[in-house]
GROMACS .gro file of C-alpha atoms in nm:
model
  452
    1ASN     CA    1  -1.472   4.068  -0.120
    2SER     CA    2  -1.628   4.328   0.105
    3ALA     CA    3  -1.577   4.085   0.410
    4GLY     CA    4  -1.204   4.053   0.354
    5GLN     CA    5  -1.241   3.694   0.222
    6ILE     CA    6  -1.098   3.554  -0.099
    7SER     CA    7  -1.388   3.396  -0.299
    8ARG     CA    8  -1.183   3.256  -0.583
    9THR     CA    9  -0.848   3.277  -0.747
   10LYS     CA   10  -0.724   3.252  -1.114
   11GLY     CA   11  -0.360   3.272  -1.241
   12ARG     CA   12  -0.308   3.585  -1.431
   13ARG     CA   13  -0.023   3.804  -1.554
   14LEU     CA   14  -0.037   4.184  -1.553
   15LEU     CA   15   0.156   4.365  -1.822
   16LEU     CA   16   0.220   4.744  -1.820
   17LEU     CA   17   0.278   4.883  -2.171
   18ASN     CA   18   0.359   5.244  -2.252
   19ASP     CA   19  -0.002   5.348  -2.261
   20ARG     CA   20  -0.215   5.032  -2.177
   21VAL     CA   21  -0.245   4.772  -1.903
   22VAL     CA   22  -0.289   4.424  -2.034
   23CYS     CA   23  -0.410   4.116  -1.839
   24VAL     CA   24  -0.335   3.780  -1.984
   25THR     CA   25  -0.337   3.420  -1.902
   26VAL     CA   26  -0.031   3.196  -1.933
   27THR     CA   27  -0.049   2.845  -2.103
   28GLY     CA   28   0.201   2.600  -2.234
   29ARG     CA   29   0.454   2.692  -1.972
   30PRO     CA   30   0.766   2.450  -1.976
   31SER     CA   31   0.778   2.224  -1.674
   32GLU     CA   32   1.086   2.225  -1.439
   33THR     CA   33   1.200   1.887  -1.575
   34ASP     CA   34   1.221   2.019  -1.931
   35VAL     CA   35   1.464   2.302  -1.869
   36GLY     CA   36   1.674   2.210  -2.166
   37ASN     CA   37   1.389   2.204  -2.408
   38ASN     CA   38   1.344   2.535  -2.564
   39ASN     CA   39   1.086   2.433  -2.807
   40GLN     CA   40   0.810   2.472  -2.542
   41MET     CA   41   0.718   2.844  -2.532
   42GLU     CA   42   0.487   3.055  -2.316
   43ARG     CA   43   0.157   3.122  -2.478
   44LEU     CA   44  -0.025   3.437  -2.362
   45SER     CA   45  -0.403   3.461  -2.410
   46LEU     CA   46  -0.549   3.810  -2.376
   47LYS     CA   47  -0.826   3.856  -2.111
   48TRP     CA   48  -0.865   4.225  -2.109
   49SER     CA   49  -0.668   4.554  -2.177
   50ALA     CA   50  -0.734   4.911  -2.072
   51HIS     CA   51  -0.576   5.249  -2.126
   52VAL     CA   52  -0.362   5.364  -1.827
   53SER     CA   53  -0.610   5.650  -1.770
   54GLU     CA   54  -0.882   5.399  -1.712
   55VAL     CA   55  -0.691   5.207  -1.440
   56GLU     CA   56  -0.697   5.341  -1.084
   57VAL     CA   57  -0.534   5.189  -0.775
   58VAL     CA   58  -0.749   5.156  -0.481
   59GLU     CA   59  -0.575   5.250  -0.156
   60GLY     CA   60  -0.644   5.335   0.191
   61THR     CA   61  -0.933   5.214   0.411
   62SER     CA   62  -1.155   5.113   0.119
   63THR     CA   63  -0.933   4.809   0.050
   64GLY     CA   64  -1.038   4.467   0.192
   65THR     CA   65  -0.782   4.319   0.426
   66LEU     CA   66  -0.741   4.019   0.652
   67ALA     CA   67  -0.750   4.260   0.960
   68ARG     CA   68  -1.103   4.358   0.860
   69LEU     CA   69  -1.196   3.985   0.838
   70THR     CA   70  -1.073   3.916   1.172
   71SER     CA   71  -1.230   4.217   1.339
   72ALA     CA   72  -1.561   4.156   1.166
   73ASN     CA   73  -1.599   3.811   1.337
   74THR     CA   74  -1.665   3.641   1.011
   75LEU     CA   75  -1.428   3.350   1.081
   76THR     CA   76  -1.692   3.128   1.226
   77ASN     CA   77  -1.922   3.171   0.935
   78PRO     CA   78  -1.831   2.889   0.675
   79LYS     CA   79  -2.055   3.045   0.413
   80LYS     CA   80  -1.847   3.236   0.153
   81THR     CA   81  -1.991   3.550  -0.018
   82SER     CA   82  -1.899   3.673  -0.357
   83LEU     CA   83  -1.938   4.008  -0.523
   84GLY     CA   84  -1.994   3.834  -0.858
   85LYS     CA   85  -1.795   3.798  -1.170
   86THR     CA   86  -1.652   4.147  -1.157
   87ASN     CA   87  -1.450   4.070  -0.845
   88SER     CA   88  -1.177   3.819  -0.928
   89THR     CA   89  -0.850   3.758  -0.744
   90ALA     CA   90  -0.552   3.680  -0.950
   91ASN     CA   91  -0.182   3.587  -0.895
   92SER     CA   92   0.078   3.793  -1.081
   93THR     CA   93   0.327   3.509  -1.089
   94SER     CA   94   0.190   3.175  -0.991
   95ASN     CA   95  -0.082   3.009  -0.773
   96SER     CA   96   0.151   2.967  -0.474
   97VAL     CA   97  -0.050   3.231  -0.272
   98ASP     CA   98  -0.395   3.117  -0.274
   99LYS     CA   99  -0.738   3.134  -0.088
  100GLN     CA  100  -0.634   2.866   0.168
  101MET     CA  101  -0.331   3.053   0.284
  102ALA     CA  102  -0.519   3.374   0.351
  103GLU     CA  103  -0.804   3.202   0.529
  104ASN     CA  104  -0.566   3.002   0.747
  105LEU     CA  105  -0.393   3.326   0.859
  106ALA     CA  106  -0.722   3.479   0.949
  107GLN     CA  107  -0.853   3.177   1.123
  108ASP     CA  108  -0.530   3.143   1.328
  109MET     CA  109  -0.554   3.498   1.439
  110GLY     CA  110  -0.916   3.453   1.527
  111ASP     CA  111  -0.836   3.132   1.739
  112LEU     CA  112  -0.551   3.314   1.917
  113MET     CA  113  -0.767   3.608   2.014
  114HIS     CA  114  -1.034   3.365   2.129
  115ASP     CA  115  -0.776   3.169   2.341
  116PHE     CA  116  -0.638   3.497   2.488
  117ASP     CA  117  -0.984   3.611   2.590
  118VAL     CA  118  -1.044   3.261   2.757
  119VAL     CA  119  -0.714   3.258   2.944
  120SER     CA  120  -0.768   3.613   3.075
  121ARG     CA  121  -1.096   3.506   3.219
  122ILE     CA  122  -0.937   3.212   3.386
  123ASN     CA  123  -0.670   3.433   3.511
  124SER     CA  124  -0.921   3.676   3.665
  125MET     CA  125  -1.108   3.371   3.841
  126ILE     CA  126  -0.796   3.215   3.987
  127GLY     CA  127  -0.799   3.482   4.265
  128THR     CA  128  -1.136   3.354   4.368
  129LEU     CA  129  -1.009   2.992   4.441
  130LYS     CA  130  -1.037   2.882   4.807
  131CYS     CA  131  -0.755   2.637   4.785
  132SER     CA  132  -0.421   2.616   4.607
  133TYR     CA  133  -0.346   2.377   4.325
  134PRO     CA  134  -0.016   2.299   4.164
  135GLY     CA  135   0.029   2.463   3.827
  136LEU     CA  136  -0.283   2.673   3.864
  137THR     CA  137  -0.137   3.003   3.949
  138SER     CA  138  -0.168   3.360   3.818
  139ASP     CA  139   0.197   3.344   3.726
  140SER     CA  140   0.147   3.036   3.504
  141MET     CA  141  -0.146   3.199   3.336
  142ALA     CA  142   0.055   3.523   3.290
  143GLY     CA  143   0.313   3.311   3.113
  144ILE     CA  144   0.055   3.152   2.872
  145MET     CA  145  -0.092   3.492   2.807
  146ASP     CA  146   0.254   3.639   2.709
  147GLN     CA  147   0.311   3.338   2.480
  148ILE     CA  148  -0.036   3.394   2.306
  149GLN     CA  149   0.053   3.765   2.264
  150LYS     CA  150   0.374   3.684   2.087
  151SER     CA  151   0.187   3.455   1.863
  152ILE     CA  152  -0.071   3.726   1.794
  153ARG     CA  153   0.212   3.974   1.701
  154GLN     CA  154   0.363   3.724   1.462
  155LYS     CA  155   0.033   3.653   1.288
  156ASP     CA  156  -0.039   4.023   1.261
  157ASP     CA  157   0.297   4.068   1.092
  158GLU     CA  158   0.221   3.776   0.859
  159MET     CA  159  -0.130   3.934   0.777
  160SER     CA  160   0.014   4.274   0.726
  161TRP     CA  161   0.271   4.144   0.472
  162LEU     CA  162   0.000   3.963   0.285
  163ASP     CA  163  -0.223   4.270   0.281
  164LYS     CA  164   0.053   4.484   0.157
  165SER     CA  165   0.108   4.240  -0.137
  166CYS     CA  166  -0.246   4.281  -0.248
  167LEU     CA  167  -0.305   4.516  -0.545
  168GLN     CA  168  -0.661   4.634  -0.607
  169LEU     CA  169  -0.750   4.810  -0.916
  170VAL     CA  170  -1.072   4.961  -1.057
  171VAL     CA  171  -1.096   4.953  -1.431
  172LYS     CA  172  -1.346   5.185  -1.592
  173ARG     CA  173  -1.544   5.009  -1.864
  174LYS     CA  174  -1.803   5.224  -2.045
  175ASP     CA  175  -2.075   5.294  -1.784
  176LYS     CA  176  -1.937   5.092  -1.489
  177ALA     CA  177  -1.625   5.051  -1.290
  178GLU     CA  178  -1.498   4.687  -1.242
  179PRO     CA  179  -1.296   4.606  -0.928
  180LEU     CA  180  -1.013   4.359  -0.968
  181THR     CA  181  -0.764   4.222  -0.710
  182PHE     CA  182  -0.415   4.091  -0.769
  183GLN     CA  183  -0.216   3.905  -0.514
  184MET     CA  184   0.144   4.011  -0.600
  185ARG     CA  185   0.460   3.825  -0.507
  186SER     CA  186   0.564   4.080  -0.223
  187PRO     CA  187   0.487   4.423  -0.110
  188ALA     CA  188   0.796   4.547  -0.290
  189VAL     CA  189   0.675   4.397  -0.619
  190LYS     CA  190   0.334   4.566  -0.569
  191GLN     CA  191   0.486   4.913  -0.491
  192ASP     CA  192   0.713   4.889  -0.796
  193TRP     CA  193   0.414   4.822  -1.019
  194VAL     CA  194   0.217   5.105  -0.863
  195VAL     CA  195   0.503   5.352  -0.920
  196GLU     CA  196   0.536   5.230  -1.289
  197LEU     CA  197   0.168   5.282  -1.336
  198ARG     CA  198   0.188   5.636  -1.185
  199LEU     CA  199   0.485   5.728  -1.397
  200ALA     CA  200   0.312   5.594  -1.724
  201ARG     CA  201   0.004   5.809  -1.640
  202LEU     CA  202   0.229   6.118  -1.586
  203ALA     CA  203   0.424   6.065  -1.894
  204LEU     CA  204   0.102   6.071  -2.107
  205ASP     CA  205  -0.010   6.393  -1.939
  206PRO     CA  206  -0.018   6.686  -2.204
  207ASN     CA  207   0.201   6.899  -1.960
  208ASN     CA  208   0.483   6.647  -2.005
  209SER     CA  209   0.460   6.679  -2.384
  210PRO     CA  210   0.698   6.713  -2.560
  211GLY     CA  211   0.904   6.645  -2.251
  212TRP     CA  212   1.280   6.695  -2.200
  213ASP     CA  213   1.501   6.784  -2.484
  214ILE     CA  214   1.816   6.574  -2.435
  215LEU     CA  215   2.131   6.698  -2.615
  216GLU     CA  216   2.305   6.483  -2.862
  217HIS     CA  217   2.617   6.423  -2.661
  218THR     CA  218   2.418   6.326  -2.353
  219LYS     CA  219   2.189   6.065  -2.514
  220SER     CA  220   2.365   5.788  -2.316
  221ILE     CA  221   2.183   5.902  -2.003
  222THR     CA  222   2.026   5.616  -1.814
  223GLY     CA  223   1.857   5.795  -1.521
  224ARG     CA  224   1.496   5.893  -1.518
  225LEU     CA  225   1.407   6.254  -1.598
  226PRO     CA  226   1.160   6.437  -1.366
  227LEU     CA  227   0.794   6.454  -1.470
  228TYR     CA  228   0.563   6.740  -1.388
  229VAL     CA  229   0.283   6.646  -1.161
  230LYS     CA  230   0.099   6.970  -1.048
  231HIS     CA  231   0.147   7.306  -0.888
  232LEU     CA  232  -0.028   7.468  -0.592
  233SER     CA  233  -0.033   7.802  -0.414
  234CYS     CA  234   0.164   7.801  -0.076
  235TYR     CA  235   0.064   8.142   0.035
  236HIS     CA  236  -0.114   8.441  -0.125
  237SER     CA  237  -0.101   8.797   0.000
  238GLU     CA  238  -0.337   9.059  -0.114
  239THR     CA  239  -0.092   9.349  -0.069
  240LYS     CA  240   0.264   9.217  -0.118
  241ASN     CA  241   0.449   8.988  -0.342
  242THR     CA  242   0.566   8.660  -0.186
  243GLU     CA  243   0.802   8.381  -0.299
  244ILE     CA  244   0.918   8.041  -0.171
  245VAL     CA  245   1.270   8.077  -0.078
  246ASN     CA  246   1.361   7.754   0.107
  247GLY     CA  247   1.216   7.441   0.284
  248THR     CA  248   1.288   7.091   0.383
  249SER     CA  249   1.132   6.743   0.357
  250TYR     CA  250   1.181   6.427   0.566
  251THR     CA  251   1.022   6.086   0.625
  252LEU     CA  252   0.922   5.936   0.961
  253LEU     CA  253   0.799   5.596   1.047
  254VAL     CA  254   0.463   5.658   1.215
  255PRO     CA  255   0.301   5.384   1.425
  256THR     CA  256  -0.035   5.256   1.306
  257PRO     CA  257  -0.319   5.116   1.514
  258THR     CA  258  -0.212   4.758   1.406
  259ARG     CA  259   0.137   4.833   1.552
  260THR     CA  260   0.302   4.851   1.216
  261LEU     CA  261   0.516   5.132   1.100
  262ARG     CA  262   0.396   5.344   0.809
  263PRO     CA  263   0.642   5.587   0.634
  264VAL     CA  264   0.503   5.934   0.619
  265THR     CA  265   0.681   6.216   0.431
  266TYR     CA  266   0.643   6.579   0.544
  267VAL     CA  267   0.732   6.892   0.344
  268TRP     CA  268   0.795   7.229   0.504
  269ALA     CA  269   0.781   7.529   0.250
  270ASN     CA  270   0.877   7.889   0.361
  271ALA     CA  271   0.679   8.161   0.178
  272THR     CA  272   0.807   8.517   0.254
  273ASP     CA  273   0.730   8.867   0.159
  274GLY     CA  274   1.073   9.000   0.296
  275ILE     CA  275   0.912   9.096   0.622
  276SER     CA  276   0.770   8.798   0.756
  277SER     CA  277   0.744   8.414   0.680
  278HIS     CA  278   0.446   8.175   0.646
  279ILE     CA  279   0.589   7.816   0.675
  280LYS     CA  280   0.333   7.580   0.521
  281ILE     CA  281   0.352   7.209   0.634
  282TYR     CA  282   0.225   6.932   0.406
  283SER     CA  283   0.215   6.556   0.422
  284VAL     CA  284   0.283   6.362   0.102
  285GLN     CA  285   0.003   6.137  -0.020
  286VAL     CA  286   0.089   5.895  -0.289
  287ASN     CA  287  -0.221   5.756  -0.482
  288GLN     CA  288  -0.270   5.798  -0.843
  289GLN     CA  289  -0.053   6.102  -0.838
  290ILE     CA  290   0.153   6.269  -0.562
  291ALA     CA  291  -0.050   6.505  -0.356
  292LEU     CA  292   0.033   6.743  -0.078
  293LYS     CA  293  -0.217   6.750   0.217
  294ASP     CA  294  -0.216   7.091   0.394
  295LEU     CA  295  -0.143   7.029   0.762
  296GLY     CA  296  -0.122   7.389   0.884
  297THR     CA  297   0.092   7.701   0.880
  298THR     CA  298   0.351   7.832   1.127
  299VAL     CA  299   0.363   8.226   1.103
  300LEU     CA  300   0.677   8.414   1.184
  301SER     CA  301   0.528   8.760   1.189
  302SER     CA  302   0.841   8.960   1.296
  303CYS     CA  303   1.114   8.782   1.112
  304CYS     CA  304   1.202   8.571   0.802
  305ALA     CA  305   1.320   8.221   0.788
  306ARG     CA  306   1.658   8.213   0.612
  307SER     CA  307   1.708   7.838   0.642
  308ILE     CA  308   1.511   7.533   0.740
  309VAL     CA  309   1.672   7.195   0.791
  310TYR     CA  310   1.564   6.869   0.924
  311VAL     CA  311   1.759   6.723   1.216
  312PRO     CA  312   1.701   6.342   1.295
  313GLY     CA  313   1.658   6.221   1.639
  314THR     CA  314   1.787   5.909   1.822
  315SER     CA  315   1.499   5.679   1.750
  316GLY     CA  316   1.617   5.566   1.407
  317GLY     CA  317   1.356   5.737   1.204
  318VAL     CA  318   1.064   5.623   1.424
  319ALA     CA  319   0.826   5.927   1.502
  320GLN     CA  320   0.811   5.973   1.884
  321SER     CA  321   0.696   6.249   2.114
  322ASN     CA  322   0.924   6.248   2.415
  323SER     CA  323   0.797   6.530   2.644
  324ASP     CA  324   1.077   6.449   2.899
  325ASN     CA  325   1.370   6.482   2.642
  326PRO     CA  326   1.226   6.674   2.347
  327LEU     CA  327   1.584   6.755   2.229
  328ARG     CA  328   1.649   6.389   2.158
  329THR     CA  329   1.349   6.365   1.909
  330ASP     CA  330   1.343   6.446   1.545
  331LEU     CA  331   1.356   6.827   1.506
  332VAL     CA  332   1.322   7.098   1.240
  333TRP     CA  333   1.568   7.388   1.281
  334ILE     CA  334   1.462   7.721   1.151
  335ALA     CA  335   1.718   7.997   1.127
  336THR     CA  336   1.576   8.359   1.125
  337ASP     CA  337   1.713   8.688   1.031
  338ASP     CA  338   1.671   8.810   1.393
  339ARG     CA  339   1.968   8.622   1.532
  340ARG     CA  340   1.752   8.317   1.629
  341ILE     CA  341   1.725   7.941   1.559
  342LEU     CA  342   1.377   7.799   1.641
  343LEU     CA  343   1.353   7.427   1.710
  344TYR     CA  344   1.022   7.256   1.623
  345ALA     CA  345   0.908   6.889   1.671
  346ALA     CA  346   0.926   6.713   1.342
  347SER     CA  347   0.660   6.457   1.441
  348ASP     CA  348   0.306   6.573   1.447
  349PRO     CA  349   0.428   6.903   1.278
  350GLU     CA  350   0.079   7.030   1.241
  351LYS     CA  351   0.078   7.111   1.621
  352GLY     CA  352   0.358   7.363   1.577
  353PHE     CA  353   0.530   7.267   1.899
  354GLU     CA  354   0.842   7.456   1.969
  355VAL     CA  355   1.088   7.261   2.179
  356GLY     CA  356   1.362   7.527   2.216
  357ARG     CA  357   1.548   7.813   2.065
  358ILE     CA  358   1.898   7.943   2.027
  359VAL     CA  359   2.008   8.303   2.032
  360LEU     CA  360   2.311   8.381   1.808
  361PRO     CA  361   2.557   8.660   1.825
  362VAL     CA  362   2.477   8.773   1.468
  363ASP     CA  363   2.226   8.674   1.197
  364PRO     CA  364   2.245   8.322   1.054
  365SER     CA  365   2.279   8.281   0.678
  366CYS     CA  366   2.264   7.902   0.619
  367GLN     CA  367   2.280   7.574   0.803
  368ILE     CA  368   2.320   7.197   0.739
  369TYR     CA  369   2.304   6.878   0.938
  370HIS     CA  370   2.606   6.656   0.876
  371CYS     CA  371   2.793   6.384   1.076
  372GLY     CA  372   2.577   6.418   1.372
  373LYS     CA  373   2.622   6.802   1.413
  374VAL     CA  374   2.444   7.106   1.290
  375PHE     CA  375   2.676   7.364   1.120
  376VAL     CA  376   2.529   7.723   1.112
  377GLY     CA  377   2.690   7.972   0.881
  378LEU     CA  378   2.692   8.331   1.012
  379VAL     CA  379   2.692   8.672   0.838
  380ASN     CA  380   3.021   8.759   1.007
  381GLY     CA  381   3.217   8.482   0.831
  382SER     CA  382   3.194   8.231   1.117
  383VAL     CA  383   3.044   7.882   1.147
  384SER     CA  384   2.883   7.775   1.467
  385VAL     CA  385   2.887   7.392   1.532
  386PHE     CA  386   2.620   7.249   1.754
  387ARG     CA  387   2.647   6.882   1.890
  388ARG     CA  388   2.494   6.663   2.145
  389ASP     CA  389   2.605   6.640   2.504
  390HIS     CA  390   2.672   6.344   2.731
  391THR     CA  391   2.288   6.307   2.786
  392VAL     CA  392   2.237   6.282   2.411
  393ASN     CA  393   2.046   6.607   2.415
  394TRP     CA  394   2.145   6.891   2.186
  395ASP     CA  395   2.378   7.141   2.368
  396LEU     CA  396   2.220   7.476   2.259
  397ASN     CA  397   2.438   7.692   2.480
  398ASN     CA  398   2.792   7.599   2.396
  399PRO     CA  399   2.857   7.584   2.019
  400GLN     CA  400   3.215   7.573   1.886
  401ASN     CA  401   3.288   7.883   1.683
  402ILE     CA  402   3.511   7.857   1.360
  403VAL     CA  403   3.622   8.180   1.198
  404LEU     CA  404   3.656   8.142   0.830
  405GLY     CA  405   3.670   8.500   0.716
  406SER     CA  406   3.502   8.838   0.742
  407ASP     CA  407   3.232   8.792   0.462
  408PRO     CA  408   2.905   8.624   0.524
  409ILE     CA  409   2.893   8.242   0.487
  410THR     CA  410   2.682   8.200   0.175
  411CYS     CA  411   2.687   7.827   0.128
  412LEU     CA  412   2.760   7.501   0.315
  413ILE     CA  413   2.779   7.178   0.116
  414PRO     CA  414   2.825   6.842   0.289
  415ILE     CA  415   3.057   6.569   0.139
  416SER     CA  416   3.186   6.245   0.290
  417GLY     CA  417   3.333   6.317   0.623
  418ALA     CA  418   3.385   6.696   0.548
  419LEU     CA  419   3.198   6.997   0.415
  420TYR     CA  420   3.268   7.298   0.189
  421ALA     CA  421   3.203   7.658   0.304
  422SER     CA  422   3.212   7.964   0.100
  423THR     CA  423   3.279   8.322   0.234
  424GLY     CA  424   3.341   8.594  -0.017
  425ARG     CA  425   3.557   8.459  -0.298
  426LYS     CA  426   3.707   8.198  -0.054
  427ILE     CA  427   3.607   7.834  -0.060
  428LEU     CA  428   3.721   7.624   0.240
  429MET     CA  429   3.704   7.257   0.318
  430LEU     CA  430   3.636   7.159   0.680
  431ASP     CA  431   3.679   6.826   0.847
  432ALA     CA  432   3.345   6.741   0.982
  433TRP     CA  433   3.487   6.548   1.269
  434SER     CA  434   3.767   6.775   1.403
  435ASN     CA  435   3.607   7.103   1.272
  436SER     CA  436   3.945   7.203   1.131
  437VAL     CA  437   4.024   7.368   0.795
  438VAL     CA  438   4.171   7.100   0.563
  439ARG     CA  439   4.237   7.336   0.252
  440SER     CA  440   4.115   7.654   0.111
  441PHE     CA  441   4.129   7.834  -0.229
  442THR     CA  442   4.018   8.154  -0.394
  443ALA     CA  443   3.767   8.171  -0.673
  444ASN     CA  444   3.913   8.411  -0.945
  445LEU     CA  445   3.710   8.637  -1.145
  446GLU     CA  446   3.666   8.557  -1.518
  447GLU     CA  447   3.845   8.826  -1.733
  448ASN     CA  448   3.630   8.729  -2.050
  449PRO     CA  449   3.329   8.526  -1.951
  450ALA     CA  450   3.212   8.521  -2.321
  451SER     CA  451   3.519   8.323  -2.424
  452THR     CA  452   3.466   8.037  -2.185
   0.00000   0.00000   0.00000
């Protein structure tokens, strides 16, 4: 309910059909002792059904959580509140996760926070004692406080797991919206169900009709085909034509106020008019549909970005802002047509913080990150390889230069332990570890393209 408490629970099963969401009760389920008896069948009784367009997933701060229950100081109030019959809590598989489990977690967290406050006050008063007493020291109190803090972190993880397993829906019924809460088996099960619901809504969208035309000889395809979501304008110029020519995307684990890590996906899109570049930065928001939130624009007024690549840092994907060693953090490398590579911080990209730049001998044409290195293709047929030095910072001043030909490097494609590079009609395979050419071949021109 609104206080974060579970008022009542009922066993339910939630079924997602092609175009409808169906909620049923399960009766007549065989017991564990009658495994060999196939005569007993599950009996499903319909409770309600709704079209997928009438079901919305409630996400964000509007959902009730155990953390809200703890912070609201409602643990000491034994009186339970209810939102009425429209707010029911159900279990998607069984009744194993119930009201008592959630209340115990919240109560344990409240007790630990109370004890930590008491011990902190005791510790502050120990310094006022006139005499010394065995066992009553600041060091002993500090040890107890550390133990309580560890218990609080553990309970916080358990509460976060239970909250992430909670699926809250709003079902539109005629003139009112009915909130429903389902306690799923795990956060992964909940996320899978939300994704399936979102795909079902997209598949029924008129923009995805009639959909993809699969050829007869490829009807054995098992993968999912892309679905159109929406389009948006990245940049509009009143006087010149612009187009999006490149970009990048990446996901970082961003710490939350509850000390958990939340994955956030960022998208960088480069819109250019051939003279300057407007690099729009978005964050991906996944609710009923995938949406891009505009975070800001980085303008390169005197040059165009030819390539944008994400280069991970040394923190294992956790967002960090290390002002002392910015070249160790997650970065976005932007290669421009004025012989430069600009390095921007990947975390908090809306700030547009430039952490470094590289001046090249000639214009860059493409770049990739592979095997812990950054390979930059140049217009003179060379590839510059940047790597980290002994301090784990990027060495921007001493790249290794590999001459592959005289024509510009037009493409770099990574493969396992190596990469392909194209220059003119030549395609070369480079060992990504030794930076040596493994093999090369020449692409011949087709004499009669119509016959192939």
